[in-house]
mmCIF file of N, CA and C in Angstrom:
data_model
loop_
_atom_site.group_PDB
_atom_site.id
_atom_site.type_symbol
_atom_site.label_atom_id
_atom_site.label_comp_id
_atom_site.label_asym_id
_atom_site.label_seq_id
_atom_site.Cartn_x
_atom_site.Cartn_y
_atom_site.Cartn_z
ATOM 1 N N MET A 1 0.978 -1.296 -0.227
ATOM 2 C CA MET A 1 -0.371 -0.107 0.042
ATOM 3 C C MET A 1 0.909 1.150 -0.080
ATOM 4 N N VAL A 2 0.426 2.056 -0.578
ATOM 5 C CA VAL A 2 1.215 3.358 -0.794
ATOM 6 C C VAL A 2 0.905 4.334 0.378
ATOM 7 N N THR A 3 2.140 4.721 0.631
ATOM 8 C CA THR A 3 1.865 5.650 2.063
ATOM 9 C C THR A 3 1.352 7.211 1.825
ATOM 10 N N GLU A 4 1.063 8.055 2.559
ATOM 11 C CA GLU A 4 0.443 9.288 2.197
ATOM 12 C C GLU A 4 1.800 10.173 1.750
ATOM 13 N N ARG A 5 2.643 10.194 2.285
ATOM 14 C CA ARG A 5 3.968 10.793 2.169
ATOM 15 C C ARG A 5 4.610 10.226 0.688
ATOM 16 N N GLU A 6 4.330 8.968 0.468
ATOM 17 C CA GLU A 6 4.924 8.676 -1.223
ATOM 18 C C GLU A 6 4.232 9.241 -2.245
ATOM 19 N N LEU A 7 2.624 8.979 -1.721
ATOM 20 C CA LEU A 7 1.503 9.899 -2.587
ATOM 21 C C LEU A 7 1.958 11.478 -2.650
ATOM 22 N N GLN A 8 2.211 12.056 -1.627
ATOM 23 C CA GLN A 8 2.576 13.477 -1.791
ATOM 24 C C GLN A 8 3.710 13.585 -2.288
ATOM 25 N N HIS A 9 4.638 12.944 -2.776
ATOM 26 C CA HIS A 9 6.002 12.950 -3.287
ATOM 27 C C HIS A 9 5.540 12.683 -4.790
ATOM 28 N N GLU A 10 4.836 11.896 -5.335
ATOM 29 C CA GLU A 10 4.436 11.401 -6.484
ATOM 30 C C GLU A 10 3.753 12.636 -7.182
ATOM 31 N N ILE A 11 2.769 13.399 -6.340
ATOM 32 C CA ILE A 11 2.141 14.586 -6.769
ATOM 33 C C ILE A 11 2.850 15.188 -7.039
ATOM 34 N N ALA A 12 3.775 15.853 -6.265
ATOM 35 C CA ALA A 12 4.810 16.985 -6.476
ATOM 36 C C ALA A 12 5.879 16.653 -7.645
ATOM 37 N N GLU A 13 5.942 15.481 -7.623
ATOM 38 C CA GLU A 13 6.701 15.043 -9.325
ATOM 39 C C GLU A 13 6.304 15.465 -10.207
ATOM 40 N N GLY A 14 4.923 15.007 -10.461
ATOM 41 C CA GLY A 14 3.981 15.236 -11.137
ATOM 42 C C GLY A 14 3.655 16.718 -11.855
ATOM 43 N N GLU A 15 3.866 17.448 -10.890
ATOM 44 C CA GLU A 15 3.131 19.139 -10.984
ATOM 45 C C GLU A 15 4.706 19.643 -11.365
ATOM 46 N N ARG A 16 5.808 19.277 -10.986
ATOM 47 C CA ARG A 16 7.003 19.965 -11.646
ATOM 48 C C ARG A 16 7.025 20.971 -12.943
ATOM 49 N N PRO A 17 7.348 21.893 -13.157
ATOM 50 C CA PRO A 17 7.045 22.885 -14.080
ATOM 51 C C PRO A 17 7.853 22.548 -15.059
ATOM 52 N N ASP A 18 8.947 22.008 -15.208
ATOM 53 C CA ASP A 18 10.189 21.352 -16.110
ATOM 54 C C ASP A 18 9.712 20.124 -16.609
ATOM 55 N N ARG A 19 8.415 19.519 -16.248
ATOM 56 C CA ARG A 19 8.273 18.243 -17.217
ATOM 57 C C ARG A 19 7.904 18.501 -18.555
ATOM 58 N N PRO A 20 8.078 17.680 -19.486
ATOM 59 C CA PRO A 20 7.713 17.874 -20.880
ATOM 60 C C PRO A 20 6.378 17.987 -21.437
ATOM 61 N N ILE A 21 5.939 17.583 -20.980
ATOM 62 C CA ILE A 21 4.212 17.945 -21.046
ATOM 63 C C ILE A 21 3.785 19.400 -20.431
ATOM 64 N N ARG A 22 4.409 19.434 -19.741
ATOM 65 C CA ARG A 22 3.849 20.961 -18.884
ATOM 66 C C ARG A 22 4.493 22.237 -19.925
ATOM 67 N N ARG A 23 5.652 21.895 -20.452
ATOM 68 C CA ARG A 23 6.276 22.658 -21.407
ATOM 69 C C ARG A 23 5.605 23.043 -22.566
ATOM 70 N N LEU A 24 5.142 21.926 -23.050
ATOM 71 C CA LEU A 24 4.429 21.646 -24.401
ATOM 72 C C LEU A 24 3.001 22.591 -24.301
ATOM 73 N N LEU A 25 2.453 22.382 -23.283
ATOM 74 C CA LEU A 25 1.133 22.980 -22.674
ATOM 75 C C LEU A 25 1.467 24.366 -22.497
ATOM 76 N N ARG A 26 2.250 24.854 -21.996
ATOM 77 C CA ARG A 26 2.441 26.161 -22.065
ATOM 78 C C ARG A 26 2.663 27.009 -23.181
ATOM 79 N N GLY A 27 3.617 26.335 -24.188
ATOM 80 C CA GLY A 27 3.735 26.980 -25.642
ATOM 81 C C GLY A 27 2.376 26.820 -26.018
ATOM 82 N N ILE A 28 1.609 26.106 -26.371
ATOM 83 C CA ILE A 28 -0.364 25.884 -26.374
ATOM 84 C C ILE A 28 -0.539 26.769 -26.433
ATOM 85 N N ARG A 29 -0.530 27.227 -24.926
ATOM 86 C CA ARG A 29 -1.617 28.383 -24.000
ATOM 87 C C ARG A 29 -0.873 29.858 -24.686
ATOM 88 N N ARG A 30 0.586 29.897 -24.781
ATOM 89 C CA ARG A 30 0.684 31.509 -24.994
ATOM 90 C C ARG A 30 0.439 31.625 -26.516
ATOM 91 N N ARG A 31 -0.099 30.472 -27.552
ATOM 92 C CA ARG A 31 -0.685 30.639 -28.449
ATOM 93 C C ARG A 31 -1.852 30.982 -28.726
ATOM 94 N N ILE A 32 -2.447 30.428 -27.766
ATOM 95 C CA ILE A 32 -4.096 30.695 -27.713
ATOM 96 C C ILE A 32 -4.193 31.807 -26.982
ATOM 97 N N GLU A 33 -3.182 32.581 -26.068
ATOM 98 C CA GLU A 33 -3.417 33.460 -25.580
ATOM 99 C C GLU A 33 -3.572 35.057 -26.613
ATOM 100 N N GLY A 34 -2.567 34.722 -27.562
ATOM 101 C CA GLY A 34 -2.412 35.901 -28.559
ATOM 102 C C GLY A 34 -3.863 36.043 -29.667
ATOM 103 N N ARG A 35 -4.825 35.250 -29.527
ATOM 104 C CA ARG A 35 -5.898 35.225 -30.163
ATOM 105 C C ARG A 35 -7.058 35.273 -29.685
ATOM 106 N N PRO A 36 -7.507 36.523 -29.330
ATOM 107 C CA PRO A 36 -8.598 36.831 -28.500
ATOM 108 C C PRO A 36 -10.040 35.669 -28.919
ATOM 109 N N ALA A 37 -9.927 35.358 -30.234
ATOM 110 C CA ALA A 37 -11.393 34.717 -30.264
ATOM 111 C C ALA A 37 -10.788 33.093 -30.289
ATOM 112 N N LEU A 38 -10.013 32.725 -30.402
ATOM 113 C CA LEU A 38 -9.711 31.436 -30.069
ATOM 114 C C LEU A 38 -9.281 31.166 -28.441
ATOM 115 N N ARG A 39 -9.096 31.956 -27.727
ATOM 116 C CA ARG A 39 -8.949 32.202 -26.477
ATOM 117 C C ARG A 39 -10.842 32.108 -26.041
ATOM 118 N N ARG A 40 -11.537 32.515 -26.603
ATOM 119 C CA ARG A 40 -13.064 32.600 -26.049
ATOM 120 C C ARG A 40 -13.890 30.777 -26.195
ATOM 121 N N ALA A 41 -13.047 30.877 -27.818
ATOM 122 C CA ALA A 41 -13.720 29.146 -28.021
ATOM 123 C C ALA A 41 -12.992 27.966 -27.140
ATOM 124 N N TYR A 42 -11.589 28.644 -26.515
ATOM 125 C CA TYR A 42 -11.010 27.654 -25.797
ATOM 126 C C TYR A 42 -11.596 27.205 -24.485
ATOM 127 N N ARG A 43 -12.063 28.427 -23.969
ATOM 128 C CA ARG A 43 -12.568 28.406 -22.817
ATOM 129 C C ARG A 43 -13.939 27.937 -22.886
ATOM 130 N N LEU A 44 -14.731 28.206 -23.723
ATOM 131 C CA LEU A 44 -16.006 27.453 -23.954
ATOM 132 C C LEU A 44 -15.949 25.749 -24.005
ATOM 133 N N VAL A 45 -14.983 25.492 -24.854
ATOM 134 C CA VAL A 45 -14.725 23.663 -24.806
ATOM 135 C C VAL A 45 -14.107 23.573 -23.364
ATOM 136 N N VAL A 46 -13.371 24.105 -22.668
ATOM 137 C CA VAL A 46 -12.900 23.715 -21.427
ATOM 138 C C VAL A 46 -14.492 23.826 -20.425
ATOM 139 N N ALA A 47 -15.299 24.675 -20.439
ATOM 140 C CA ALA A 47 -16.203 24.645 -19.700
ATOM 141 C C ALA A 47 -17.125 23.823 -19.871
ATOM 142 N N MET A 48 -17.261 23.400 -21.061
ATOM 143 C CA MET A 48 -18.202 21.838 -21.735
ATOM 144 C C MET A 48 -17.707 20.910 -21.276
ATOM 145 N N LEU A 49 -16.225 20.874 -21.476
ATOM 146 C CA LEU A 49 -15.881 19.381 -21.183
ATOM 147 C C LEU A 49 -15.625 19.068 -19.683
ATOM 148 N N GLY A 50 -15.223 19.937 -18.998
ATOM 149 C CA GLY A 50 -15.103 20.045 -17.620
ATOM 150 C C GLY A 50 -16.157 19.977 -16.862
ATOM 151 N N GLY A 51 -17.454 20.569 -17.401
ATOM 152 C CA GLY A 51 -18.521 20.630 -16.457
ATOM 153 C C GLY A 51 -19.373 19.152 -16.561
ATOM 154 N N THR A 52 -18.854 18.583 -18.078
ATOM 155 C CA THR A 52 -19.736 17.456 -18.702
ATOM 156 C C THR A 52 -18.820 16.279 -17.656
ATOM 157 N N ILE A 53 -17.596 16.281 -17.454
ATOM 158 C CA ILE A 53 -17.131 15.223 -16.706
ATOM 159 C C ILE A 53 -17.534 15.172 -15.250
ATOM 160 N N ALA A 54 -17.440 16.720 -14.635
ATOM 161 C CA ALA A 54 -17.719 16.868 -13.398
ATOM 162 C C ALA A 54 -18.995 16.568 -12.926
ATOM 163 N N VAL A 55 -20.191 16.693 -13.711
ATOM 164 C CA VAL A 55 -21.435 16.269 -13.693
ATOM 165 C C VAL A 55 -21.531 14.735 -13.717
ATOM 166 N N LEU A 56 -20.810 13.952 -14.830
ATOM 167 C CA LEU A 56 -20.802 12.383 -14.656
ATOM 168 C C LEU A 56 -20.460 11.823 -13.374
ATOM 169 N N GLY A 57 -19.068 12.566 -12.913
ATOM 170 C CA GLY A 57 -18.502 11.740 -11.777
ATOM 171 C C GLY A 57 -19.568 12.251 -10.574
ATOM 172 N N LEU A 58 -20.284 13.541 -10.527
ATOM 173 C CA LEU A 58 -21.192 13.603 -9.546
ATOM 174 C C LEU A 58 -22.349 12.524 -9.577
ATOM 175 N N LEU A 59 -23.163 12.159 -10.528
ATOM 176 C CA LEU A 59 -23.815 10.897 -10.810
ATOM 177 C C LEU A 59 -23.283 9.714 -10.386
ATOM 178 N N LEU A 60 -21.934 9.585 -10.624
ATOM 179 C CA LEU A 60 -21.366 8.113 -10.334
ATOM 180 C C LEU A 60 -20.904 7.646 -8.580
ATOM 181 N N VAL A 61 -21.063 9.226 -8.108
ATOM 182 C CA VAL A 61 -20.482 9.558 -6.534
ATOM 183 C C VAL A 61 -21.214 8.200 -5.718
ATOM 184 N N PRO A 62 -22.552 7.828 -5.759
ATOM 185 C CA PRO A 62 -23.132 6.926 -4.969
ATOM 186 C C PRO A 62 -22.857 5.631 -5.357
ATOM 187 N N LEU A 63 -22.529 5.275 -6.687
ATOM 188 C CA LEU A 63 -22.299 4.082 -7.426
ATOM 189 C C LEU A 63 -20.411 3.395 -7.004
ATOM 190 N N PRO A 64 -20.426 2.059 -6.923
ATOM 191 C CA PRO A 64 -19.042 1.530 -6.468
ATOM 192 C C PRO A 64 -18.212 2.011 -7.806
ATOM 193 N N GLY A 65 -16.846 2.459 -7.299
ATOM 194 C CA GLY A 65 -16.229 2.772 -8.510
ATOM 195 C C GLY A 65 -15.578 4.702 -8.167
ATOM 196 N N PRO A 66 -15.126 5.085 -9.079
ATOM 197 C CA PRO A 66 -14.049 6.126 -9.171
ATOM 198 C C PRO A 66 -14.950 7.486 -9.204
ATOM 199 N N GLY A 67 -16.078 7.665 -8.694
ATOM 200 C CA GLY A 67 -16.629 8.930 -8.737
ATOM 201 C C GLY A 67 -16.149 10.064 -8.333
ATOM 202 N N TRP A 68 -15.137 10.122 -7.263
ATOM 203 C CA TRP A 68 -14.877 11.331 -7.091
ATOM 204 C C TRP A 68 -13.808 11.935 -7.440
ATOM 205 N N LEU A 69 -12.732 10.634 -8.053
ATOM 206 C CA LEU A 69 -12.017 10.612 -8.995
ATOM 207 C C LEU A 69 -12.600 11.488 -10.182
ATOM 208 N N ILE A 70 -13.435 11.359 -10.964
ATOM 209 C CA ILE A 70 -14.329 11.841 -12.243
ATOM 210 C C ILE A 70 -14.245 13.267 -11.556
ATOM 211 N N VAL A 71 -14.906 13.493 -10.907
ATOM 212 C CA VAL A 71 -15.576 14.744 -10.384
ATOM 213 C C VAL A 71 -14.408 15.838 -10.357
ATOM 214 N N PHE A 72 -13.192 15.143 -9.294
ATOM 215 C CA PHE A 72 -11.714 16.116 -9.282
ATOM 216 C C PHE A 72 -11.339 16.381 -10.703
ATOM 217 N N LEU A 73 -11.468 15.105 -11.623
ATOM 218 C CA LEU A 73 -10.643 15.668 -13.196
ATOM 219 C C LEU A 73 -11.283 16.614 -13.574
ATOM 220 N N GLY A 74 -12.865 16.511 -13.669
ATOM 221 C CA GLY A 74 -13.690 17.881 -14.324
ATOM 222 C C GLY A 74 -13.402 18.825 -13.732
ATOM 223 N N LEU A 75 -13.049 19.108 -12.471
ATOM 224 C CA LEU A 75 -12.920 20.272 -11.666
ATOM 225 C C LEU A 75 -11.326 20.654 -11.762
ATOM 226 N N ALA A 76 -10.539 19.963 -12.210
ATOM 227 C CA ALA A 76 -9.146 20.205 -12.645
ATOM 228 C C ALA A 76 -9.108 20.722 -13.960
ATOM 229 N N ILE A 77 -9.791 19.934 -14.870
ATOM 230 C CA ILE A 77 -9.989 20.665 -16.117
ATOM 231 C C ILE A 77 -10.495 22.477 -16.264
ATOM 232 N N LEU A 78 -11.494 22.230 -15.364
ATOM 233 C CA LEU A 78 -12.485 23.569 -15.385
ATOM 234 C C LEU A 78 -11.237 24.691 -14.564
ATOM 235 N N GLY A 79 -10.466 24.232 -13.769
ATOM 236 C CA GLY A 79 -9.618 25.272 -13.245
ATOM 237 C C GLY A 79 -8.347 25.504 -13.748
ATOM 238 N N THR A 80 -7.944 24.556 -14.935
ATOM 239 C CA THR A 80 -7.338 25.376 -15.882
ATOM 240 C C THR A 80 -7.492 26.734 -16.148
ATOM 241 N N GLU A 81 -9.119 26.749 -16.598
ATOM 242 C CA GLU A 81 -9.407 28.371 -17.295
ATOM 243 C C GLU A 81 -10.215 29.223 -16.013
ATOM 244 N N PHE A 82 -10.725 28.321 -14.852
ATOM 245 C CA PHE A 82 -11.692 29.348 -14.112
ATOM 246 C C PHE A 82 -11.032 29.290 -12.482
ATOM 247 N N ALA A 83 -10.306 30.483 -11.960
ATOM 248 C CA ALA A 83 -10.599 30.326 -10.655
ATOM 249 C C ALA A 83 -11.270 30.066 -9.824
ATOM 250 N N TRP A 84 -12.375 30.031 -9.580
ATOM 251 C CA TRP A 84 -13.537 29.325 -8.966
ATOM 252 C C TRP A 84 -13.683 27.731 -8.996
ATOM 253 N N ALA A 85 -13.096 27.504 -10.084
ATOM 254 C CA ALA A 85 -13.250 26.113 -10.034
ATOM 255 C C ALA A 85 -11.942 25.377 -9.358
ATOM 256 N N LYS A 86 -10.836 25.930 -9.457
ATOM 257 C CA LYS A 86 -9.618 26.000 -8.808
ATOM 258 C C LYS A 86 -9.825 26.229 -7.205
ATOM 259 N N ARG A 87 -10.385 26.833 -7.243
ATOM 260 C CA ARG A 87 -11.018 27.013 -5.254
ATOM 261 C C ARG A 87 -11.757 26.285 -4.864
ATOM 262 N N LEU A 88 -12.896 25.630 -5.890
ATOM 263 C CA LEU A 88 -13.661 24.550 -5.583
ATOM 264 C C LEU A 88 -13.155 23.178 -5.160
ATOM 265 N N ALA A 89 -12.102 22.941 -6.431
ATOM 266 C CA ALA A 89 -11.532 21.946 -5.857
ATOM 267 C C ALA A 89 -10.636 21.818 -4.880
ATOM 268 N N ALA A 90 -9.995 22.761 -4.804
ATOM 269 C CA ALA A 90 -9.297 22.499 -3.170
ATOM 270 C C ALA A 90 -10.033 22.756 -2.023
ATOM 271 N N PHE A 91 -10.980 23.161 -1.968
ATOM 272 C CA PHE A 91 -12.009 22.864 -0.573
ATOM 273 C C PHE A 91 -12.456 21.638 -0.770
ATOM 274 N N THR A 92 -12.728 20.931 -1.861
ATOM 275 C CA THR A 92 -13.531 19.984 -2.118
ATOM 276 C C THR A 92 -12.209 18.759 -1.284
ATOM 277 N N LYS A 93 -10.958 18.927 -1.828
ATOM 278 C CA LYS A 93 -10.144 17.783 -1.623
ATOM 279 C C LYS A 93 -9.644 18.068 -0.014
ATOM 280 N N ARG A 94 -9.971 19.235 0.567
ATOM 281 C CA ARG A 94 -9.715 19.376 1.921
ATOM 282 C C ARG A 94 -10.788 18.701 2.828
ATOM 283 N N GLN A 95 -12.173 18.981 2.516
ATOM 284 C CA GLN A 95 -13.088 18.452 2.851
ATOM 285 C C GLN A 95 -13.501 16.816 3.031
ATOM 286 N N LEU A 96 -12.620 16.420 1.727
ATOM 287 C CA LEU A 96 -12.982 14.782 1.257
ATOM 288 C C LEU A 96 -11.661 14.183 2.491
ATOM 289 N N ALA A 97 -10.401 15.022 2.513
ATOM 290 C CA ALA A 97 -9.490 14.398 3.386
ATOM 291 C C ALA A 97 -9.755 14.660 4.938
ATOM 292 N N ARG A 98 -10.423 15.334 5.420
ATOM 293 C CA ARG A 98 -11.074 15.494 6.847
ATOM 294 C C ARG A 98 -12.059 14.464 6.874
ATOM 295 N N PHE A 99 -13.127 13.732 5.897
ATOM 296 C CA PHE A 99 -13.806 12.984 6.362
ATOM 297 C C PHE A 99 -12.887 11.323 6.028
ATOM 298 N N TRP A 100 -12.255 11.362 5.368
ATOM 299 C CA TRP A 100 -11.098 10.145 5.361
ATOM 300 C C TRP A 100 -10.638 9.882 6.728
ATOM 301 N N ALA A 101 -9.640 10.945 7.226
ATOM 302 C CA ALA A 101 -9.310 10.898 8.468
ATOM 303 C C ALA A 101 -10.128 10.493 9.480
ATOM 304 N N TRP A 102 -11.337 11.417 9.431
ATOM 305 C CA TRP A 102 -12.570 10.985 10.369
ATOM 306 C C TRP A 102 -13.135 9.504 10.482
ATOM 307 N N SER A 103 -12.866 8.985 9.332
ATOM 308 C CA SER A 103 -13.661 7.667 8.820
ATOM 309 C C SER A 103 -12.250 6.660 9.438
ATOM 310 N N ARG A 104 -10.977 6.911 9.130
ATOM 311 C CA ARG A 104 -10.167 5.871 9.770
ATOM 312 C C ARG A 104 -10.066 6.164 11.199
ATOM 313 N N ALA A 105 -10.041 7.218 11.957
ATOM 314 C CA ALA A 105 -9.834 7.301 12.992
ATOM 315 C C ALA A 105 -11.067 6.676 14.081
ATOM 316 N N ARG A 106 -12.213 6.693 13.229
ATOM 317 C CA ARG A 106 -13.692 6.128 13.555
ATOM 318 C C ARG A 106 -13.305 4.299 13.600
ATOM 319 N N ARG A 107 -12.634 3.920 12.370
ATOM 320 C CA ARG A 107 -12.483 2.415 12.386
ATOM 321 C C ARG A 107 -11.693 2.081 13.487
ATOM 322 N N ALA A 108 -10.429 2.782 13.428
ATOM 323 C CA ALA A 108 -9.533 2.579 14.322
ATOM 324 C C ALA A 108 -9.869 2.212 16.018
ATOM 325 N N GLU A 109 -10.911 3.298 16.393
ATOM 326 C CA GLU A 109 -11.417 3.251 17.451
ATOM 327 C C GLU A 109 -12.679 1.868 17.745
ATOM 328 N N ARG A 110 -13.211 1.922 16.980
ATOM 329 C CA ARG A 110 -14.313 0.500 16.870
ATOM 330 C C ARG A 110 -13.233 -0.525 16.704
ATOM 331 N N SER A 111 -12.428 -0.738 16.013
ATOM 332 C CA SER A 111 -11.051 -2.000 16.312
ATOM 333 C C SER A 111 -10.470 -2.263 17.612
ATOM 334 N N ALA A 112 -10.387 -1.136 18.167
ATOM 335 C CA ALA A 112 -9.677 -1.039 19.241
ATOM 336 C C ALA A 112 -10.715 -1.557 20.930
ATOM 337 N N SER A 113 -11.950 -1.131 20.418
ATOM 338 C CA SER A 113 -12.905 -1.204 21.342
ATOM 339 C C SER A 113 -13.440 -2.639 21.444
ATOM 340 N N ALA A 114 -13.314 -3.267 20.097
ATOM 341 C CA ALA A 114 -13.717 -4.399 19.845
ATOM 342 C C ALA A 114 -12.571 -5.902 20.465
ATOM 343 N N SER A 115 -11.378 -5.139 20.195
ATOM 344 C CA SER A 115 -10.062 -6.386 20.746
ATOM 345 C C SER A 115 -10.336 -6.070 22.275
ATOM 346 N N THR A 116 -10.785 -5.255 22.937
ATOM 347 C CA THR A 116 -10.795 -5.037 24.675
ATOM 348 C C THR A 116 -11.874 -5.983 25.152
#
């Protein structure tokens, strides 16, 4: 099982700005920024794609599977163009982390009381 520290390290590695894919995407972004009509079209496509993926993820949350992962993917896509989506994703991640910590503590409490 992957520890939380290893997971944080992998996330940090993936977010490094010198990664080849990030350099490629920055170049594409510079070209889009120079053309206002293309920028509007790009924002519209990002909004539609990210919104659709996030809503699909929300529909999948009650089912077994990667519902929350799909929601976060949609918010990450939206977050590339919209600051509100980036803030919402960060807030949701914090709340979900708090929930999982609470859940783990509750499970540990139950197992400790059951073994005594």
